Amino acid sequence: MASNILESITAQYHSLTRSGKKLADYIFAHTGEAQYFSISTLAENSGVSEASITRFCHGLGLAGYNDFKLALAKTDHVTDMGELSDSPQGIASEDSLNTIFQKIHKASVLSLNETLELLDENAINKAVDLLVQADRVFCFGNGGSMVMAMEAWARFSTATSRFVHVSDSHMQIMNTALATSRDVLLVFSYSGSTKDMEDTLQIAREHGVSIILVTHYPNSRAAQFADVVLLCGYNEGPLQSGSIPAKVGQLLLIDCLFYGFCRRNPEASAAARSATAEAVARKML
């Protein structure tokens, strides 16, 4: 393979299929933004199928689409700390600590503002309906998204005992296999494109379990299974995986769901929050 992915595409361009050339042309014209796309978004924007994209990646000697995104990100201009240098939030080692603080703050504010713009009141209401009516709510996520699932469980645990957090992907699919139509999955997946989560969501669909998905990509594979899709802001590139600003937007969504849930039965919620606060207070010195 050539020294960077764009050179490799150029070298193979004349041997590509018609759809391969169409995809290559799109990538050349949108190199900077394509690294942020899910495979479904790239397929929609470029006008080729997901299968064609997968074959395109394999033809370049890559294991799959995620490897392609990472290779594409490495062709962009990055700082010595792996941040995009043309981004106002890109951090370099030469930045002073105060400059780094300012950039982190700007990125977090950007994430909050973008998530707020994407908030759909009808979608939140529908999600709250499902949460209120559920016997159990399973909070799932893989990798960095597992942390967000735990945050949701911890937040709702102050007001109800019906939320359950399961971190291991095998245990997630086992719990889903035993779930009923009275249960709900609250799933966090920034990319919406991980195999473990897709397997779990497929089982949920077969058992009639409702799914609330928090993701950045409305047309992701996971979104195809969801009853409600809630979108978080902030473009997280392959080299910025696990970024805090991407999580800040998801925290906003968790709190919107939490207060939407509590306002449906304010007296019971207030009593539960008071009881849990008093219980924890005994552990404080």
mmCIF file of C-alpha atoms in Angstrom:
data_model
loop_
_atom_site.group_PDB
_atom_site.id
_atom_site.type_symbol
_atom_site.label_atom_id
_atom_site.label_comp_id
_atom_site.label_asym_id
_atom_site.label_seq_id
_atom_site.Cartn_x
_atom_site.Cartn_y
_atom_site.Cartn_z
ATOM 1 C CA MET A 1 0.000 0.000 0.000
ATOM 2 C CA ALA A 2 1.233 3.507 -0.757
ATOM 3 C CA SER A 3 2.529 5.809 2.009
ATOM 4 C CA ASN A 4 -0.935 7.277 2.483
ATOM 5 C CA ILE A 5 -4.404 6.140 1.575
ATOM 6 C CA LEU A 6 -5.025 8.873 -1.017
ATOM 7 C CA GLU A 7 -1.898 7.843 -2.939
ATOM 8 C CA SER A 8 -3.070 4.235 -2.803
ATOM 9 C CA ILE A 9 -6.479 5.195 -4.211
ATOM 10 C CA THR A 10 -4.832 7.235 -6.965
ATOM 11 C CA ALA A 11 -2.560 4.329 -7.923
ATOM 12 C CA GLN A 12 -5.529 1.968 -8.263
ATOM 13 C CA TYR A 13 -8.024 4.455 -9.693
ATOM 14 C CA HIS A 14 -8.066 3.194 -13.304
ATOM 15 C CA SER A 15 -8.648 -0.392 -12.197
ATOM 16 C CA LEU A 16 -11.609 0.478 -9.960
ATOM 17 C CA THR A 17 -15.186 -0.414 -10.830
ATOM 18 C CA ARG A 18 -17.641 2.310 -11.796
ATOM 19 C CA SER A 19 -18.928 2.515 -8.221
ATOM 20 C CA GLY A 20 -15.354 2.437 -6.916
ATOM 21 C CA LYS A 21 -14.417 5.430 -9.064
ATOM 22 C CA LYS A 22 -17.559 7.248 -7.961
ATOM 23 C CA LEU A 23 -16.605 6.659 -4.330
ATOM 24 C CA ALA A 24 -12.979 7.660 -4.938
ATOM 25 C CA ASP A 25 -14.070 10.904 -6.605
ATOM 26 C CA TYR A 26 -16.255 11.717 -3.613
ATOM 27 C CA ILE A 27 -13.440 10.980 -1.160
ATOM 28 C CA PHE A 28 -10.993 13.172 -3.068
ATOM 29 C CA ALA A 29 -13.502 16.029 -3.006
ATOM 30 C CA HIS A 30 -14.472 15.577 0.662
ATOM 31 C CA THR A 31 -11.348 14.173 2.317
ATOM 32 C CA GLY A 32 -11.565 16.358 5.414
ATOM 33 C CA GLU A 33 -15.174 15.561 6.284
ATOM 34 C CA ALA A 34 -15.381 11.938 5.096
ATOM 35 C CA GLN A 35 -13.305 10.721 8.056
ATOM 36 C CA TYR A 36 -16.207 11.658 10.365
ATOM 37 C CA PHE A 37 -18.845 9.725 8.403
ATOM 38 C CA SER A 38 -20.376 6.416 9.365
ATOM 39 C CA ILE A 39 -20.403 3.898 6.527
ATOM 40 C CA SER A 40 -24.125 4.518 5.993
ATOM 41 C CA THR A 41 -23.593 8.286 5.772
ATOM 42 C CA LEU A 42 -20.747 7.881 3.281
ATOM 43 C CA ALA A 43 -22.890 5.496 1.216
ATOM 44 C CA GLU A 44 -25.775 7.975 1.151
ATOM 45 C CA ASN A 45 -23.609 10.997 0.351
ATOM 46 C CA SER A 46 -21.485 9.315 -2.307
ATOM 47 C CA GLY A 47 -24.336 7.426 -3.965
ATOM 48 C CA VAL A 48 -22.817 3.945 -3.650
ATOM 49 C CA SER A 49 -23.845 0.967 -1.515
ATOM 50 C CA GLU A 50 -22.310 -0.009 1.827
ATOM 51 C CA ALA A 51 -21.208 -3.267 0.235
ATOM 52 C CA SER A 52 -19.325 -1.313 -2.442
ATOM 53 C CA ILE A 53 -17.561 0.701 0.253
ATOM 54 C CA THR A 54 -16.534 -2.480 2.078
ATOM 55 C CA ARG A 55 -15.155 -3.981 -1.157
ATOM 56 C CA PHE A 56 -13.374 -0.692 -1.861
ATOM 57 C CA CYS A 57 -11.660 -0.864 1.559
ATOM 58 C CA HIS A 58 -10.636 -4.497 1.079
ATOM 59 C CA GLY A 59 -9.228 -3.617 -2.332
ATOM 60 C CA LEU A 60 -6.954 -1.106 -0.634
ATOM 61 C CA GLY A 61 -5.592 -3.824 1.638
ATOM 62 C CA LEU A 62 -7.592 -2.683 4.666
ATOM 63 C CA ALA A 63 -9.514 -4.886 7.090
ATOM 64 C CA GLY A 64 -12.671 -2.780 6.818
ATOM 65 C CA TYR A 65 -14.270 0.624 6.930
ATOM 66 C CA ASN A 66 -12.951 1.641 10.361
ATOM 67 C CA ASP A 67 -9.390 1.037 9.167
ATOM 68 C CA PHE A 68 -10.163 3.172 6.141
ATOM 69 C CA LYS A 69 -11.435 6.053 8.303
ATOM 70 C CA LEU A 70 -8.301 5.886 10.427
ATOM 71 C CA ALA A 71 -6.071 5.871 7.346
ATOM 72 C CA LEU A 72 -8.019 8.809 5.930
ATOM 73 C CA ALA A 73 -7.616 10.758 9.171
ATOM 74 C CA LYS A 74 -3.849 10.243 9.030
ATOM 75 C CA THR A 75 -3.685 11.953 5.642
ATOM 76 C CA ASP A 76 -5.093 15.147 7.153
ATOM 77 C CA HIS A 77 -2.933 17.763 8.828
ATOM 78 C CA VAL A 78 -2.551 16.860 12.482
ATOM 79 C CA THR A 79 -0.638 18.374 15.367
ATOM 80 C CA ASP A 80 2.125 16.521 17.205
ATOM 81 C CA MET A 81 -0.537 15.386 19.695
ATOM 82 C CA GLY A 82 -2.753 13.781 17.050
ATOM 83 C CA GLU A 83 -5.312 16.601 16.832
ATOM 84 C CA LEU A 84 -6.546 18.121 13.569
ATOM 85 C CA SER A 85 -4.384 21.203 13.058
ATOM 86 C CA ASP A 86 -6.991 23.064 11.001
ATOM 87 C CA SER A 87 -9.546 22.795 13.817
ATOM 88 C CA PRO A 88 -9.833 25.694 16.284
ATOM 89 C CA GLN A 89 -9.889 23.047 19.028
ATOM 90 C CA GLY A 90 -6.782 21.210 17.768
ATOM 91 C CA ILE A 91 -4.293 20.955 20.643
ATOM 92 C CA ALA A 92 -0.514 20.933 20.133
ATOM 93 C CA SER A 93 2.319 20.468 22.624
ATOM 94 C CA GLU A 94 3.448 24.052 22.006
ATOM 95 C CA ASP A 95 0.127 25.367 23.378
ATOM 96 C CA SER A 96 0.249 26.841 26.852
ATOM 97 C CA LEU A 97 -1.897 25.198 29.502
ATOM 98 C CA ASN A 98 -4.236 28.193 29.445
ATOM 99 C CA THR A 99 -4.630 27.845 25.666
ATOM 100 C CA ILE A 100 -5.400 24.148 26.091
ATOM 101 C CA PHE A 101 -8.009 24.992 28.742
ATOM 102 C CA GLN A 102 -9.647 27.482 26.384
ATOM 103 C CA LYS A 103 -9.708 25.010 23.478
ATOM 104 C CA ILE A 104 -11.210 22.244 25.619
ATOM 105 C CA HIS A 105 -13.862 24.669 26.851
ATOM 106 C CA LYS A 106 -14.727 25.765 23.308
ATOM 107 C CA ALA A 107 -15.031 22.148 22.167
ATOM 108 C CA SER A 108 -17.369 21.281 25.054
ATOM 109 C CA VAL A 109 -19.539 24.352 24.452
ATOM 110 C CA LEU A 110 -19.679 23.473 20.740
ATOM 111 C CA SER A 111 -20.846 19.957 21.613
ATOM 112 C CA LEU A 112 -23.567 21.283 23.929
ATOM 113 C CA ASN A 113 -24.783 23.815 21.372
ATOM 114 C CA GLU A 114 -24.861 21.280 18.532
ATOM 115 C CA THR A 115 -26.704 18.735 20.684
ATOM 116 C CA LEU A 116 -29.220 21.359 21.749
ATOM 117 C CA GLU A 117 -29.883 22.203 18.096
ATOM 118 C CA LEU A 118 -30.447 18.518 17.350
ATOM 119 C CA LEU A 119 -32.833 17.982 20.279
ATOM 120 C CA ASP A 120 -36.226 16.787 19.076
ATOM 121 C CA GLU A 121 -38.949 17.347 21.689
ATOM 122 C CA ASN A 122 -41.182 14.708 20.121
ATOM 123 C CA ALA A 123 -38.384 12.143 20.194
ATOM 124 C CA ILE A 124 -37.583 12.948 23.830
ATOM 125 C CA ASN A 125 -41.285 12.615 24.753
ATOM 126 C CA LYS A 126 -41.523 9.271 22.972
ATOM 127 C CA ALA A 127 -38.369 8.052 24.735
ATOM 128 C CA VAL A 128 -39.737 9.181 28.106
ATOM 129 C CA ASP A 129 -42.991 7.343 27.381
ATOM 130 C CA LEU A 130 -41.030 4.132 26.890
ATOM 131 C CA LEU A 131 -38.928 4.670 30.020
ATOM 132 C CA VAL A 132 -41.944 5.431 32.214
ATOM 133 C CA GLN A 133 -43.876 2.363 31.029
ATOM 134 C CA ALA A 134 -40.942 -0.073 31.187
ATOM 135 C CA ASP A 135 -40.605 -2.830 33.777
ATOM 136 C CA ARG A 136 -36.818 -2.655 33.343
ATOM 137 C CA VAL A 137 -34.498 -0.366 31.394
ATOM 138 C CA PHE A 138 -31.184 -1.904 30.369
ATOM 139 C CA CYS A 139 -28.420 0.678 29.846
ATOM 140 C CA PHE A 140 -25.975 -0.667 27.252
ATOM 141 C CA GLY A 141 -22.844 0.618 25.539
ATOM 142 C CA ASN A 142 -19.538 -0.797 24.301
ATOM 143 C CA GLY A 143 -16.073 0.707 24.684
ATOM 144 C CA GLY A 144 -16.226 4.413 25.476
ATOM 145 C CA SER A 145 -20.005 4.330 25.120
ATOM 146 C CA MET A 146 -20.146 1.885 28.049
ATOM 147 C CA VAL A 147 -19.159 4.825 30.265
ATOM 148 C CA MET A 148 -22.170 6.792 29.028
ATOM 149 C CA ALA A 149 -24.490 3.837 29.703
ATOM 150 C CA MET A 150 -23.146 3.725 33.258
ATOM 151 C CA GLU A 151 -23.715 7.485 33.617
ATOM 152 C CA ALA A 152 -27.354 7.054 32.578
ATOM 153 C CA TRP A 153 -27.844 4.186 35.040
ATOM 154 C CA ALA A 154 -26.230 6.173 37.864
ATOM 155 C CA ARG A 155 -28.372 9.242 37.135
ATOM 156 C CA PHE A 156 -31.671 7.354 36.993
ATOM 157 C CA SER A 157 -30.751 5.247 40.022
ATOM 158 C CA THR A 158 -31.360 8.308 42.198
ATOM 159 C CA ALA A 159 -35.053 8.202 41.234
ATOM 160 C CA THR A 160 -35.920 4.594 40.376
ATOM 161 C CA SER A 161 -34.623 1.045 40.797
ATOM 162 C CA ARG A 162 -35.822 -0.087 37.375
ATOM 163 C CA PHE A 163 -32.640 0.885 35.500
ATOM 164 C CA VAL A 164 -29.957 -1.778 35.082
ATOM 165 C CA HIS A 165 -26.410 -1.351 33.766
ATOM 166 C CA VAL A 166 -24.641 -4.265 32.069
ATOM 167 C CA SER A 167 -21.094 -3.657 30.826
ATOM 168 C CA ASP A 168 -20.008 -6.957 29.261
ATOM 169 C CA SER A 169 -21.215 -7.502 25.685
ATOM 170 C CA HIS A 170 -21.918 -11.208 26.284
ATOM 171 C CA MET A 171 -23.995 -10.409 29.360
ATOM 172 C CA GLN A 172 -25.801 -7.696 27.397
ATOM 173 C CA ILE A 173 -26.964 -10.122 24.733
ATOM 174 C CA MET A 174 -27.896 -12.721 27.389
ATOM 175 C CA ASN A 175 -30.021 -10.195 29.288
ATOM 176 C CA THR A 176 -31.629 -9.127 26.023
ATOM 177 C CA ALA A 177 -32.472 -12.736 25.153
ATOM 178 C CA LEU A 178 -34.454 -12.951 28.409
ATOM 179 C CA ALA A 179 -36.075 -9.510 28.104
ATOM 180 C CA THR A 180 -39.743 -9.016 27.219
ATOM 181 C CA SER A 181 -41.809 -6.458 25.372
ATOM 182 C CA ARG A 182 -42.263 -4.695 28.746
ATOM 183 C CA ASP A 183 -38.529 -3.925 28.869
ATOM 184 C CA VAL A 184 -36.524 -1.209 27.122
ATOM 185 C CA LEU A 185 -32.928 -0.929 25.953
ATOM 186 C CA LEU A 186 -31.296 2.491 26.389
ATOM 187 C CA VAL A 187 -28.305 2.153 24.075
ATOM 188 C CA PHE A 188 -25.327 4.476 23.674
ATOM 189 C CA SER A 189 -23.306 4.147 20.481
ATOM 190 C CA TYR A 190 -21.666 7.271 19.066
ATOM 191 C CA SER A 191 -20.915 5.563 15.742
ATOM 192 C CA GLY A 192 -23.998 3.338 15.711
ATOM 193 C CA SER A 193 -21.833 0.787 13.887
ATOM 194 C CA THR A 194 -20.377 -1.867 16.196
ATOM 195 C CA LYS A 195 -20.918 -5.578 15.626
ATOM 196 C CA ASP A 196 -21.509 -6.491 19.292
ATOM 197 C CA MET A 197 -24.240 -3.882 19.636
ATOM 198 C CA GLU A 198 -25.833 -4.800 16.324
ATOM 199 C CA ASP A 199 -26.043 -8.434 17.441
ATOM 200 C CA THR A 200 -27.743 -7.354 20.694
ATOM 201 C CA LEU A 201 -30.193 -5.066 18.911
ATOM 202 C CA GLN A 202 -31.116 -7.866 16.509
ATOM 203 C CA ILE A 203 -32.057 -10.080 19.482
ATOM 204 C CA ALA A 204 -34.039 -7.192 21.018
ATOM 205 C CA ARG A 205 -36.022 -6.777 17.803
ATOM 206 C CA GLU A 206 -36.838 -10.503 17.724
ATOM 207 C CA HIS A 207 -38.180 -10.291 21.303
ATOM 208 C CA GLY A 208 -40.199 -7.112 20.771
ATOM 209 C CA VAL A 209 -38.003 -5.084 23.138
ATOM 210 C CA SER A 210 -38.170 -1.328 22.524
ATOM 211 C CA ILE A 211 -34.883 0.445 21.789
ATOM 212 C CA ILE A 212 -33.831 4.022 22.518
ATOM 213 C CA LEU A 213 -30.555 4.857 20.756
ATOM 214 C CA VAL A 214 -28.225 7.762 21.547
ATOM 215 C CA THR A 215 -25.881 8.276 18.590
ATOM 216 C CA HIS A 216 -24.265 10.871 16.368
ATOM 217 C CA TYR A 217 -25.412 9.282 13.119
ATOM 218 C CA PRO A 218 -29.139 9.182 12.264
ATOM 219 C CA ASN A 219 -28.615 6.738 9.394
ATOM 220 C CA SER A 220 -26.292 4.326 11.183
ATOM 221 C CA ARG A 221 -26.931 0.575 11.216
ATOM 222 C CA ALA A 222 -28.002 0.707 14.876
ATOM 223 C CA ALA A 223 -30.543 3.424 14.073
ATOM 224 C CA GLN A 224 -32.334 0.998 11.784
ATOM 225 C CA PHE A 225 -33.264 -1.097 14.847
ATOM 226 C CA ALA A 226 -34.268 1.776 17.138
ATOM 227 C CA ASP A 227 -37.756 2.932 18.064
ATOM 228 C CA VAL A 228 -36.355 6.327 19.060
ATOM 229 C CA VAL A 229 -33.081 7.930 17.913
ATOM 230 C CA LEU A 230 -31.603 10.793 19.947
ATOM 231 C CA LEU A 231 -28.738 12.665 18.309
ATOM 232 C CA CYS A 232 -25.692 14.084 20.059
ATOM 233 C CA GLY A 233 -23.516 16.781 18.524
ATOM 234 C CA TYR A 234 -19.767 17.143 17.928
ATOM 235 C CA ASN A 235 -17.709 15.561 15.156
ATOM 236 C CA GLU A 236 -15.311 13.049 16.677
ATOM 237 C CA GLY A 237 -12.648 11.878 14.242
ATOM 238 C CA PRO A 238 -10.989 8.440 14.271
ATOM 239 C CA LEU A 239 -7.916 9.909 15.969
ATOM 240 C CA GLN A 240 -10.040 11.563 18.691
ATOM 241 C CA SER A 241 -11.941 8.463 19.789
ATOM 242 C CA GLY A 242 -13.212 8.760 23.364
ATOM 243 C CA SER A 243 -13.099 12.561 23.375
ATOM 244 C CA ILE A 244 -14.725 14.322 26.308
ATOM 245 C CA PRO A 245 -16.662 16.881 24.177
ATOM 246 C CA ALA A 246 -18.492 14.017 22.411
ATOM 247 C CA LYS A 247 -19.511 12.715 25.839
ATOM 248 C CA VAL A 248 -20.643 16.168 27.035
ATOM 249 C CA GLY A 249 -23.427 16.214 24.440
ATOM 250 C CA GLN A 250 -24.568 12.757 25.515
ATOM 251 C CA LEU A 251 -24.635 13.859 29.159
ATOM 252 C CA LEU A 252 -27.006 16.651 28.139
ATOM 253 C CA LEU A 253 -29.324 14.079 26.565
ATOM 254 C CA ILE A 254 -29.182 11.898 29.687
ATOM 255 C CA ASP A 255 -30.263 14.812 31.864
ATOM 256 C CA CYS A 256 -33.059 15.760 29.440
ATOM 257 C CA LEU A 257 -34.382 12.197 29.661
ATOM 258 C CA PHE A 258 -33.970 12.183 33.443
ATOM 259 C CA TYR A 259 -35.989 15.337 34.066
ATOM 260 C CA GLY A 260 -38.548 14.317 31.450
ATOM 261 C CA PHE A 261 -38.928 11.039 33.346
ATOM 262 C CA CYS A 262 -39.208 12.719 36.780
ATOM 263 C CA ARG A 263 -41.826 15.246 35.700
ATOM 264 C CA ARG A 264 -44.239 12.452 34.740
ATOM 265 C CA ASN A 265 -44.567 11.541 38.451
ATOM 266 C CA PRO A 266 -42.924 14.389 40.387
ATOM 267 C CA GLU A 267 -44.084 13.320 43.859
ATOM 268 C CA ALA A 268 -42.727 9.769 43.542
ATOM 269 C CA SER A 269 -39.519 10.989 41.913
ATOM 270 C CA ALA A 270 -38.936 13.604 44.599
ATOM 271 C CA ALA A 271 -39.522 11.023 47.352
ATOM 272 C CA ALA A 272 -37.131 8.550 45.715
ATOM 273 C CA ARG A 273 -34.411 11.184 45.214
ATOM 274 C CA SER A 274 -34.788 12.250 48.825
ATOM 275 C CA ALA A 275 -34.542 8.629 50.040
ATOM 276 C CA THR A 276 -31.425 7.872 48.001
ATOM 277 C CA ALA A 277 -29.784 11.152 49.033
ATOM 278 C CA GLU A 278 -30.424 10.402 52.714
ATOM 279 C CA ALA A 279 -29.046 6.870 52.320
ATOM 280 C CA VAL A 280 -25.841 8.116 50.694
ATOM 281 C CA ALA A 281 -25.488 10.906 53.262
ATOM 282 C CA ARG A 282 -24.802 8.269 55.929
ATOM 283 C CA LYS A 283 -21.627 7.332 54.067
ATOM 284 C CA MET A 284 -20.268 10.885 54.155
ATOM 285 C CA LEU A 285 -17.779 11.924 56.856
#
